[in-house]
Amino acid sequence: MDDVLDERVVAEALERGLVRAGDVDVCRASGAGPLRVRLVLAGLLTSEQVADLLEEPAAQAVLRRALARTRFEVESEIGRGAMGIVHRAVDRESGGTVALKVLLAGAATDDESIRRFRRESRVLAGTLHPNLVPVLEAGASEGLAWFAMPLLAGRTLDERLAEEGPLDVAEALEVTRQVARALEAAHAAGVVHRDVKPSNVFLSHEDGCVRPRLIDFGLAKLVAGAGGESSFDPLTGSGQLLGTPLYMSPEQVEGSGDADARSDVYSLGATLYHMLTGAPPFGDGPVARLLSRILTEAPRPPGEVRTGLDPRVEAICLRCLRKLPGERWPTAGALAEACGP
């Protein structure tokens, strides 16, 4: 056991530049007892440094080694999502802070998860829009994939709804309009998000105003015919339900590999419904019952839940939620136009 601890201390101390390899070799040959103790006695490390090196979680050590040759240095964890862990990090070149999203490969991470994570970085790097979050840099090493994004201040739409309830109608339409424009850009690049929901809309505080940004493209699918791109295989072959049932389109519930941009329109409409009424279209409850209702029942008109709602706003929302894709708004851009200039 001492040998394992010694090697952990030496590896981390060398990585951090706390000791030189030649000095470690001299200590190895100097006598008996744990090497880490001899390093302290020789004045090469302090006891506090040894304790710190032993306590550092293995994952953090891997992360730090992976980023050692990049411009980023991790400070702290700030959140976790379906595809990875988000850290606050410092950009050594600019001195600014960034959000670093990381997926650690290992026993808990299968090949499909890694594919989705790398896909997200490619999607965001290739689709520039003010309502998306740009990728600053991406990489992979030490069995770890990561990408850096601007660190935004704000909260998710889901958090806003939980804390304050339904939005003002004008604000709900404006959030929908801007997210629809983000989807329009993604769809133009041949990308279907497949998991539009309040927790994937970040209300970013920028220059004194709130800018909705669509986040988490971890379940996104590239579709054929966009700029000659070949399509990704749909990630539904295993029978796994991808997406969040509360906001999922009927074609996603059916497991159709043909779910296209109009599926995102449905999910954004379900999000608009939540913003207007304070709850998703089909409420909560057992998943099997929820999925059945999405397939077979019409949602309760939002005007019956929110008295005084303009019928035109209700119509915009309910058109998104039609069972047949061909009866919805034909594009995210058309939905954006309906919501306002």
PDB file of N, CA and C in Angstrom, residues 45-114:
ATOM      1  N   LEU A  45       9.702  18.189  -0.353  1.00  0.00           N
ATOM      2  CA  LEU A  45       8.268  18.445  -0.223  1.00  0.00           C
ATOM      3  C   LEU A  45       7.974  18.743   1.240  1.00  0.00           C
ATOM      4  N   THR A  46       6.918  19.485   1.485  1.00  0.00           N
ATOM      5  CA  THR A  46       6.456  19.679   2.859  1.00  0.00           C
ATOM      6  C   THR A  46       5.407  18.614   3.175  1.00  0.00           C
ATOM      7  N   SER A  47       5.153  18.403   4.448  1.00  0.00           N
ATOM      8  CA  SER A  47       4.126  17.427   4.838  1.00  0.00           C
ATOM      9  C   SER A  47       2.754  17.871   4.340  1.00  0.00           C
ATOM     10  N   GLU A  48       2.523  19.186   4.296  1.00  0.00           N
ATOM     11  CA  GLU A  48       1.247  19.696   3.791  1.00  0.00           C
ATOM     12  C   GLU A  48       1.088  19.381   2.309  1.00  0.00           C
ATOM     13  N   GLN A  49       2.169  19.512   1.546  1.00  0.00           N
ATOM     14  CA  GLN A  49       2.100  19.185   0.119  1.00  0.00           C
ATOM     15  C   GLN A  49       1.808  17.709  -0.092  1.00  0.00           C
ATOM     16  N   VAL A  50       2.428  16.863   0.694  1.00  0.00           N
ATOM     17  CA  VAL A  50       2.178  15.419   0.580  1.00  0.00           C
ATOM     18  C   VAL A  50       0.712  15.114   0.881  1.00  0.00           C
ATOM     19  N   ALA A  51       0.171  15.730   1.938  1.00  0.00           N
ATOM     20  CA  ALA A  51      -1.233  15.503   2.287  1.00  0.00           C
ATOM     21  C   ALA A  51      -2.150  15.959   1.160  1.00  0.00           C
ATOM     22  N   ASP A  52      -1.817  17.084   0.570  1.00  0.00           N
ATOM     23  CA  ASP A  52      -2.627  17.596  -0.540  1.00  0.00           C
ATOM     24  C   ASP A  52      -2.572  16.666  -1.736  1.00  0.00           C
ATOM     25  N   LEU A  53      -1.402  16.155  -2.049  1.00  0.00           N
ATOM     26  CA  LEU A  53      -1.240  15.248  -3.184  1.00  0.00           C
ATOM     27  C   LEU A  53      -1.995  13.943  -2.963  1.00  0.00           C
ATOM     28  N   LEU A  54      -2.060  13.480  -1.733  1.00  0.00           N
ATOM     29  CA  LEU A  54      -2.764  12.227  -1.437  1.00  0.00           C
ATOM     30  C   LEU A  54      -4.273  12.400  -1.446  1.00  0.00           C
ATOM     31  N   GLU A  55      -4.749  13.586  -1.109  1.00  0.00           N
ATOM     32  CA  GLU A  55      -6.193  13.799  -0.999  1.00  0.00           C
ATOM     33  C   GLU A  55      -6.842  14.150  -2.323  1.00  0.00           C
ATOM     34  N   GLU A  56      -6.086  14.572  -3.314  1.00  0.00           N
ATOM     35  CA  GLU A  56      -6.673  15.001  -4.581  1.00  0.00           C
ATOM     36  C   GLU A  56      -7.394  13.840  -5.254  1.00  0.00           C
ATOM     37  N   PRO A  57      -8.685  13.988  -5.581  1.00  0.00           N
ATOM     38  CA  PRO A  57      -9.413  12.915  -6.246  1.00  0.00           C
ATOM     39  C   PRO A  57      -8.738  12.520  -7.556  1.00  0.00           C
ATOM     40  N   ALA A  58      -8.816  11.236  -7.865  1.00  0.00           N
ATOM     41  CA  ALA A  58      -8.165  10.737  -9.080  1.00  0.00           C
ATOM     42  C   ALA A  58      -8.686  11.420 -10.332  1.00  0.00           C
ATOM     43  N   ALA A  59      -9.992  11.665 -10.378  1.00  0.00           N
ATOM     44  CA  ALA A  59     -10.568  12.297 -11.570  1.00  0.00           C
ATOM     45  C   ALA A  59     -10.017  13.698 -11.779  1.00  0.00           C
ATOM     46  N   GLN A  60      -9.837  14.440 -10.665  1.00  0.00           N
ATOM     47  CA  GLN A  60      -9.282  15.776 -10.778  1.00  0.00           C
ATOM     48  C   GLN A  60      -7.840  15.721 -11.259  1.00  0.00           C
ATOM     49  N   ALA A  61      -7.112  14.713 -10.802  1.00  0.00           N
ATOM     50  CA  ALA A  61      -5.726  14.574 -11.240  1.00  0.00           C
ATOM     51  C   ALA A  61      -5.663  14.298 -12.735  1.00  0.00           C
ATOM     52  N   VAL A  62      -6.543  13.424 -13.215  1.00  0.00           N
ATOM     53  CA  VAL A  62      -6.594  13.117 -14.650  1.00  0.00           C
ATOM     54  C   VAL A  62      -6.944  14.375 -15.439  1.00  0.00           C
ATOM     55  N   LEU A  63      -7.931  15.111 -14.937  1.00  0.00           N
ATOM     56  CA  LEU A  63      -8.351  16.333 -15.621  1.00  0.00           C
ATOM     57  C   LEU A  63      -7.212  17.335 -15.698  1.00  0.00           C
ATOM     58  N   ARG A  64      -6.507  17.514 -14.586  1.00  0.00           N
ATOM     59  CA  ARG A  64      -5.425  18.486 -14.575  1.00  0.00           C
ATOM     60  C   ARG A  64      -4.308  18.084 -15.529  1.00  0.00           C
ATOM     61  N   ARG A  65      -3.997  16.767 -15.566  1.00  0.00           N
ATOM     62  CA  ARG A  65      -2.952  16.313 -16.501  1.00  0.00           C
ATOM     63  C   ARG A  65      -3.386  16.515 -17.951  1.00  0.00           C
ATOM     64  N   ALA A  66      -4.671  16.247 -18.222  1.00  0.00           N
ATOM     65  CA  ALA A  66      -5.168  16.387 -19.590  1.00  0.00           C
ATOM     66  C   ALA A  66      -5.089  17.835 -20.068  1.00  0.00           C
ATOM     67  N   LEU A  67      -5.245  18.772 -19.136  1.00  0.00           N
ATOM     68  CA  LEU A  67      -5.265  20.187 -19.507  1.00  0.00           C
ATOM     69  C   LEU A  67      -3.919  20.874 -19.329  1.00  0.00           C
ATOM     70  N   ALA A  68      -2.930  20.122 -18.872  1.00  0.00           N
ATOM     71  CA  ALA A  68      -1.637  20.728 -18.537  1.00  0.00           C
ATOM     72  C   ALA A  68      -1.013  21.460 -19.719  1.00  0.00           C
ATOM     73  N   ARG A  69      -1.229  20.957 -20.919  1.00  0.00           N
ATOM     74  CA  ARG A  69      -0.615  21.575 -22.102  1.00  0.00           C
ATOM     75  C   ARG A  69      -1.591  22.462 -22.869  1.00  0.00           C
ATOM     76  N   THR A  70      -2.715  22.761 -22.251  1.00  0.00           N
ATOM     77  CA  THR A  70      -3.672  23.658 -22.875  1.00  0.00           C
ATOM     78  C   THR A  70      -3.609  25.018 -22.186  1.00  0.00           C
ATOM     79  N   ARG A  71      -4.476  25.927 -22.598  1.00  0.00           N
ATOM     80  CA  ARG A  71      -4.501  27.264 -22.008  1.00  0.00           C
ATOM     81  C   ARG A  71      -5.432  27.360 -20.810  1.00  0.00           C
ATOM     82  N   PHE A  72      -6.030  26.217 -20.377  1.00  0.00           N
ATOM     83  CA  PHE A  72      -7.046  26.260 -19.337  1.00  0.00           C
ATOM     84  C   PHE A  72      -6.585  25.592 -18.043  1.00  0.00           C
ATOM     85  N   GLU A  73      -7.000  26.175 -16.921  1.00  0.00           N
ATOM     86  CA  GLU A  73      -6.706  25.616 -15.609  1.00  0.00           C
ATOM     87  C   GLU A  73      -8.001  25.564 -14.800  1.00  0.00           C
ATOM     88  N   VAL A  74      -8.375  24.365 -14.350  1.00  0.00           N
ATOM     89  CA  VAL A  74      -9.638  24.171 -13.646  1.00  0.00           C
ATOM     90  C   VAL A  74      -9.582  24.790 -12.252  1.00  0.00           C
ATOM     91  N   GLU A  75     -10.684  25.463 -11.883  1.00  0.00           N
ATOM     92  CA  GLU A  75     -10.804  26.020 -10.537  1.00  0.00           C
ATOM     93  C   GLU A  75     -11.770  25.226  -9.675  1.00  0.00           C
ATOM     94  N   SER A  76     -12.981  24.961 -10.185  1.00  0.00           N
ATOM     95  CA  SER A  76     -13.980  24.276  -9.371  1.00  0.00           C
ATOM     96  C   SER A  76     -15.085  23.715 -10.254  1.00  0.00           C
ATOM     97  N   GLU A  77     -15.816  22.753  -9.719  1.00  0.00           N
ATOM     98  CA  GLU A  77     -16.978  22.205 -10.415  1.00  0.00           C
ATOM     99  C   GLU A  77     -18.164  23.129 -10.189  1.00  0.00           C
ATOM    100  N   ILE A  78     -18.931  23.380 -11.267  1.00  0.00           N
ATOM    101  CA  ILE A  78     -20.090  24.261 -11.120  1.00  0.00           C
ATOM    102  C   ILE A  78     -21.396  23.600 -11.533  1.00  0.00           C
ATOM    103  N   GLY A  79     -21.342  22.398 -12.106  1.00  0.00           N
ATOM    104  CA  GLY A  79     -22.591  21.743 -12.484  1.00  0.00           C
ATOM    105  C   GLY A  79     -22.355  20.415 -13.177  1.00  0.00           C
ATOM    106  N   ARG A  80     -23.438  19.633 -13.239  1.00  0.00           N
ATOM    107  CA  ARG A  80     -23.389  18.339 -13.912  1.00  0.00           C
ATOM    108  C   ARG A  80     -24.597  18.211 -14.808  1.00  0.00           C
ATOM    109  N   GLY A  81     -24.396  17.611 -15.975  1.00  0.00           N
ATOM    110  CA  GLY A  81     -25.482  17.375 -16.912  1.00  0.00           C
ATOM    111  C   GLY A  81     -25.453  15.941 -17.395  1.00  0.00           C
ATOM    112  N   ALA A  82     -26.331  15.652 -18.378  1.00  0.00           N
ATOM    113  CA  ALA A  82     -26.449  14.288 -18.878  1.00  0.00           C
ATOM    114  C   ALA A  82     -25.166  13.807 -19.537  1.00  0.00           C
ATOM    115  N   MET A  83     -24.425  14.720 -20.142  1.00  0.00           N
ATOM    116  CA  MET A  83     -23.260  14.316 -20.917  1.00  0.00           C
ATOM    117  C   MET A  83     -21.930  14.591 -20.244  1.00  0.00           C
ATOM    118  N   GLY A  84     -21.920  15.298 -19.113  1.00  0.00           N
ATOM    119  CA  GLY A  84     -20.623  15.574 -18.520  1.00  0.00           C
ATOM    120  C   GLY A  84     -20.692  16.486 -17.314  1.00  0.00           C
ATOM    121  N   ILE A  85     -19.524  16.875 -16.861  1.00  0.00           N
ATOM    122  CA  ILE A  85     -19.365  17.762 -15.712  1.00  0.00           C
ATOM    123  C   ILE A  85     -18.865  19.111 -16.211  1.00  0.00           C
ATOM    124  N   VAL A  86     -19.419  20.187 -15.672  1.00  0.00           N
ATOM    125  CA  VAL A  86     -19.003  21.520 -16.073  1.00  0.00           C
ATOM    126  C   VAL A  86     -18.160  22.131 -14.953  1.00  0.00           C
ATOM    127  N   HIS A  87     -16.976  22.600 -15.328  1.00  0.00           N
ATOM    128  CA  HIS A  87     -16.057  23.214 -14.381  1.00  0.00           C
ATOM    129  C   HIS A  87     -15.866  24.688 -14.716  1.00  0.00           C
ATOM    130  N   ARG A  88     -15.617  25.468 -13.683  1.00  0.00           N
ATOM    131  CA  ARG A  88     -15.146  26.835 -13.870  1.00  0.00           C
ATOM    132  C   ARG A  88     -13.635  26.741 -14.072  1.00  0.00           C
ATOM    133  N   ALA A  89     -13.125  27.400 -15.107  1.00  0.00           N
ATOM    134  CA  ALA A  89     -11.699  27.330 -15.404  1.00  0.00           C
ATOM    135  C   ALA A  89     -11.182  28.700 -15.810  1.00  0.00           C
ATOM    136  N   VAL A  90      -9.874  28.870 -15.680  1.00  0.00           N
ATOM    137  CA  VAL A  90      -9.210  30.116 -16.060  1.00  0.00           C
ATOM    138  C   VAL A  90      -8.514  29.923 -17.393  1.00  0.00           C
ATOM    139  N   ASP A  91      -8.705  30.873 -18.292  1.00  0.00           N
ATOM    140  CA  ASP A  91      -7.969  30.897 -19.553  1.00  0.00           C
ATOM    141  C   ASP A  91      -6.633  31.581 -19.280  1.00  0.00           C
ATOM    142  N   ARG A  92      -5.553  30.807 -19.331  1.00  0.00           N
ATOM    143  CA  ARG A  92      -4.239  31.364 -18.981  1.00  0.00           C
ATOM    144  C   ARG A  92      -3.804  32.474 -19.928  1.00  0.00           C
ATOM    145  N   GLU A  93      -4.290  32.442 -21.164  1.00  0.00           N
ATOM    146  CA  GLU A  93      -3.874  33.448 -22.143  1.00  0.00           C
ATOM    147  C   GLU A  93      -4.565  34.788 -21.909  1.00  0.00           C
ATOM    148  N   SER A  94      -5.883  34.747 -21.666  1.00  0.00           N
ATOM    149  CA  SER A  94      -6.630  35.995 -21.523  1.00  0.00           C
ATOM    150  C   SER A  94      -6.825  36.406 -20.067  1.00  0.00           C
ATOM    151  N   GLY A  95      -6.677  35.434 -19.153  1.00  0.00           N
ATOM    152  CA  GLY A  95      -6.946  35.717 -17.760  1.00  0.00           C
ATOM    153  C   GLY A  95      -8.415  35.646 -17.407  1.00  0.00           C
ATOM    154  N   GLY A  96      -9.264  35.421 -18.403  1.00  0.00           N
ATOM    155  CA  GLY A  96     -10.698  35.334 -18.166  1.00  0.00           C
ATOM    156  C   GLY A  96     -11.122  33.961 -17.688  1.00  0.00           C
ATOM    157  N   THR A  97     -12.394  33.842 -17.335  1.00  0.00           N
ATOM    158  CA  THR A  97     -12.936  32.567 -16.886  1.00  0.00           C
ATOM    159  C   THR A  97     -13.807  31.958 -17.971  1.00  0.00           C
ATOM    160  N   VAL A  98     -13.840  30.636 -18.016  1.00  0.00           N
ATOM    161  CA  VAL A  98     -14.635  29.903 -18.994  1.00  0.00           C
ATOM    162  C   VAL A  98     -15.365  28.772 -18.294  1.00  0.00           C
ATOM    163  N   ALA A  99     -16.335  28.206 -18.987  1.00  0.00           N
ATOM    164  CA  ALA A  99     -16.980  26.976 -18.545  1.00  0.00           C
ATOM    165  C   ALA A  99     -16.361  25.832 -19.338  1.00  0.00           C
ATOM    166  N   LEU A 100     -15.855  24.853 -18.627  1.00  0.00           N
ATOM    167  CA  LEU A 100     -15.178  23.724 -19.259  1.00  0.00           C
ATOM    168  C   LEU A 100     -16.043  22.484 -19.064  1.00  0.00           C
ATOM    169  N   LYS A 101     -16.612  21.968 -20.139  1.00  0.00           N
ATOM    170  CA  LYS A 101     -17.453  20.775 -20.050  1.00  0.00           C
ATOM    171  C   LYS A 101     -16.605  19.548 -20.340  1.00  0.00           C
ATOM    172  N   VAL A 102     -16.670  18.568 -19.441  1.00  0.00           N
ATOM    173  CA  VAL A 102     -15.755  17.428 -19.481  1.00  0.00           C
ATOM    174  C   VAL A 102     -16.526  16.129 -19.412  1.00  0.00           C
ATOM    175  N   LEU A 103     -16.131  15.167 -20.225  1.00  0.00           N
ATOM    176  CA  LEU A 103     -16.635  13.802 -20.126  1.00  0.00           C
ATOM    177  C   LEU A 103     -15.458  12.896 -19.829  1.00  0.00           C
ATOM    178  N   LEU A 104     -15.472  12.246 -18.686  1.00  0.00           N
ATOM    179  CA  LEU A 104     -14.390  11.335 -18.326  1.00  0.00           C
ATOM    180  C   LEU A 104     -14.694   9.955 -18.868  1.00  0.00           C
ATOM    181  N   ALA A 105     -13.805   9.426 -19.685  1.00  0.00           N
ATOM    182  CA  ALA A 105     -13.985   8.081 -20.216  1.00  0.00           C
ATOM    183  C   ALA A 105     -13.575   7.073 -19.159  1.00  0.00           C
ATOM    184  N   GLY A 106     -14.313   6.000 -19.051  1.00  0.00           N
ATOM    185  CA  GLY A 106     -13.988   4.983 -18.066  1.00  0.00           C
ATOM    186  C   GLY A 106     -15.123   4.011 -17.909  1.00  0.00           C
ATOM    187  N   ALA A 107     -15.174   3.355 -16.772  1.00  0.00           N
ATOM    188  CA  ALA A 107     -16.152   2.294 -16.586  1.00  0.00           C
ATOM    189  C   ALA A 107     -17.577   2.812 -16.644  1.00  0.00           C
ATOM    190  N   ALA A 108     -17.789   4.066 -16.231  1.00  0.00           N
ATOM    191  CA  ALA A 108     -19.145   4.615 -16.193  1.00  0.00           C
ATOM    192  C   ALA A 108     -19.524   5.320 -17.487  1.00  0.00           C
ATOM    193  N   THR A 109     -18.661   5.326 -18.465  1.00  0.00           N
ATOM    194  CA  THR A 109     -18.904   6.059 -19.704  1.00  0.00           C
ATOM    195  C   THR A 109     -18.741   5.131 -20.892  1.00  0.00           C
ATOM    196  N   ASP A 110     -19.837   4.864 -21.617  1.00  0.00           N
ATOM    197  CA  ASP A 110     -19.749   3.956 -22.743  1.00  0.00           C
ATOM    198  C   ASP A 110     -19.415   4.711 -24.024  1.00  0.00           C
ATOM    199  N   ASP A 111     -19.142   3.947 -25.082  1.00  0.00           N
ATOM    200  CA  ASP A 111     -18.742   4.558 -26.347  1.00  0.00           C
ATOM    201  C   ASP A 111     -19.812   5.494 -26.889  1.00  0.00           C
ATOM    202  N   GLU A 112     -21.089   5.132 -26.679  1.00  0.00           N
ATOM    203  CA  GLU A 112     -22.173   5.953 -27.205  1.00  0.00           C
ATOM    204  C   GLU A 112     -22.196   7.322 -26.526  1.00  0.00           C
ATOM    205  N   SER A 113     -21.951   7.349 -25.211  1.00  0.00           N
ATOM    206  CA  SER A 113     -21.912   8.622 -24.495  1.00  0.00           C
ATOM    207  C   SER A 113     -20.783   9.502 -25.006  1.00  0.00           C
ATOM    208  N   ILE A 114     -19.636   8.876 -25.279  1.00  0.00           N
ATOM    209  CA  ILE A 114     -18.499   9.633 -25.801  1.00  0.00           C
ATOM    210  C   ILE A 114     -18.834  10.196 -27.176  1.00  0.00           C
TER     211      ILE A 114
END
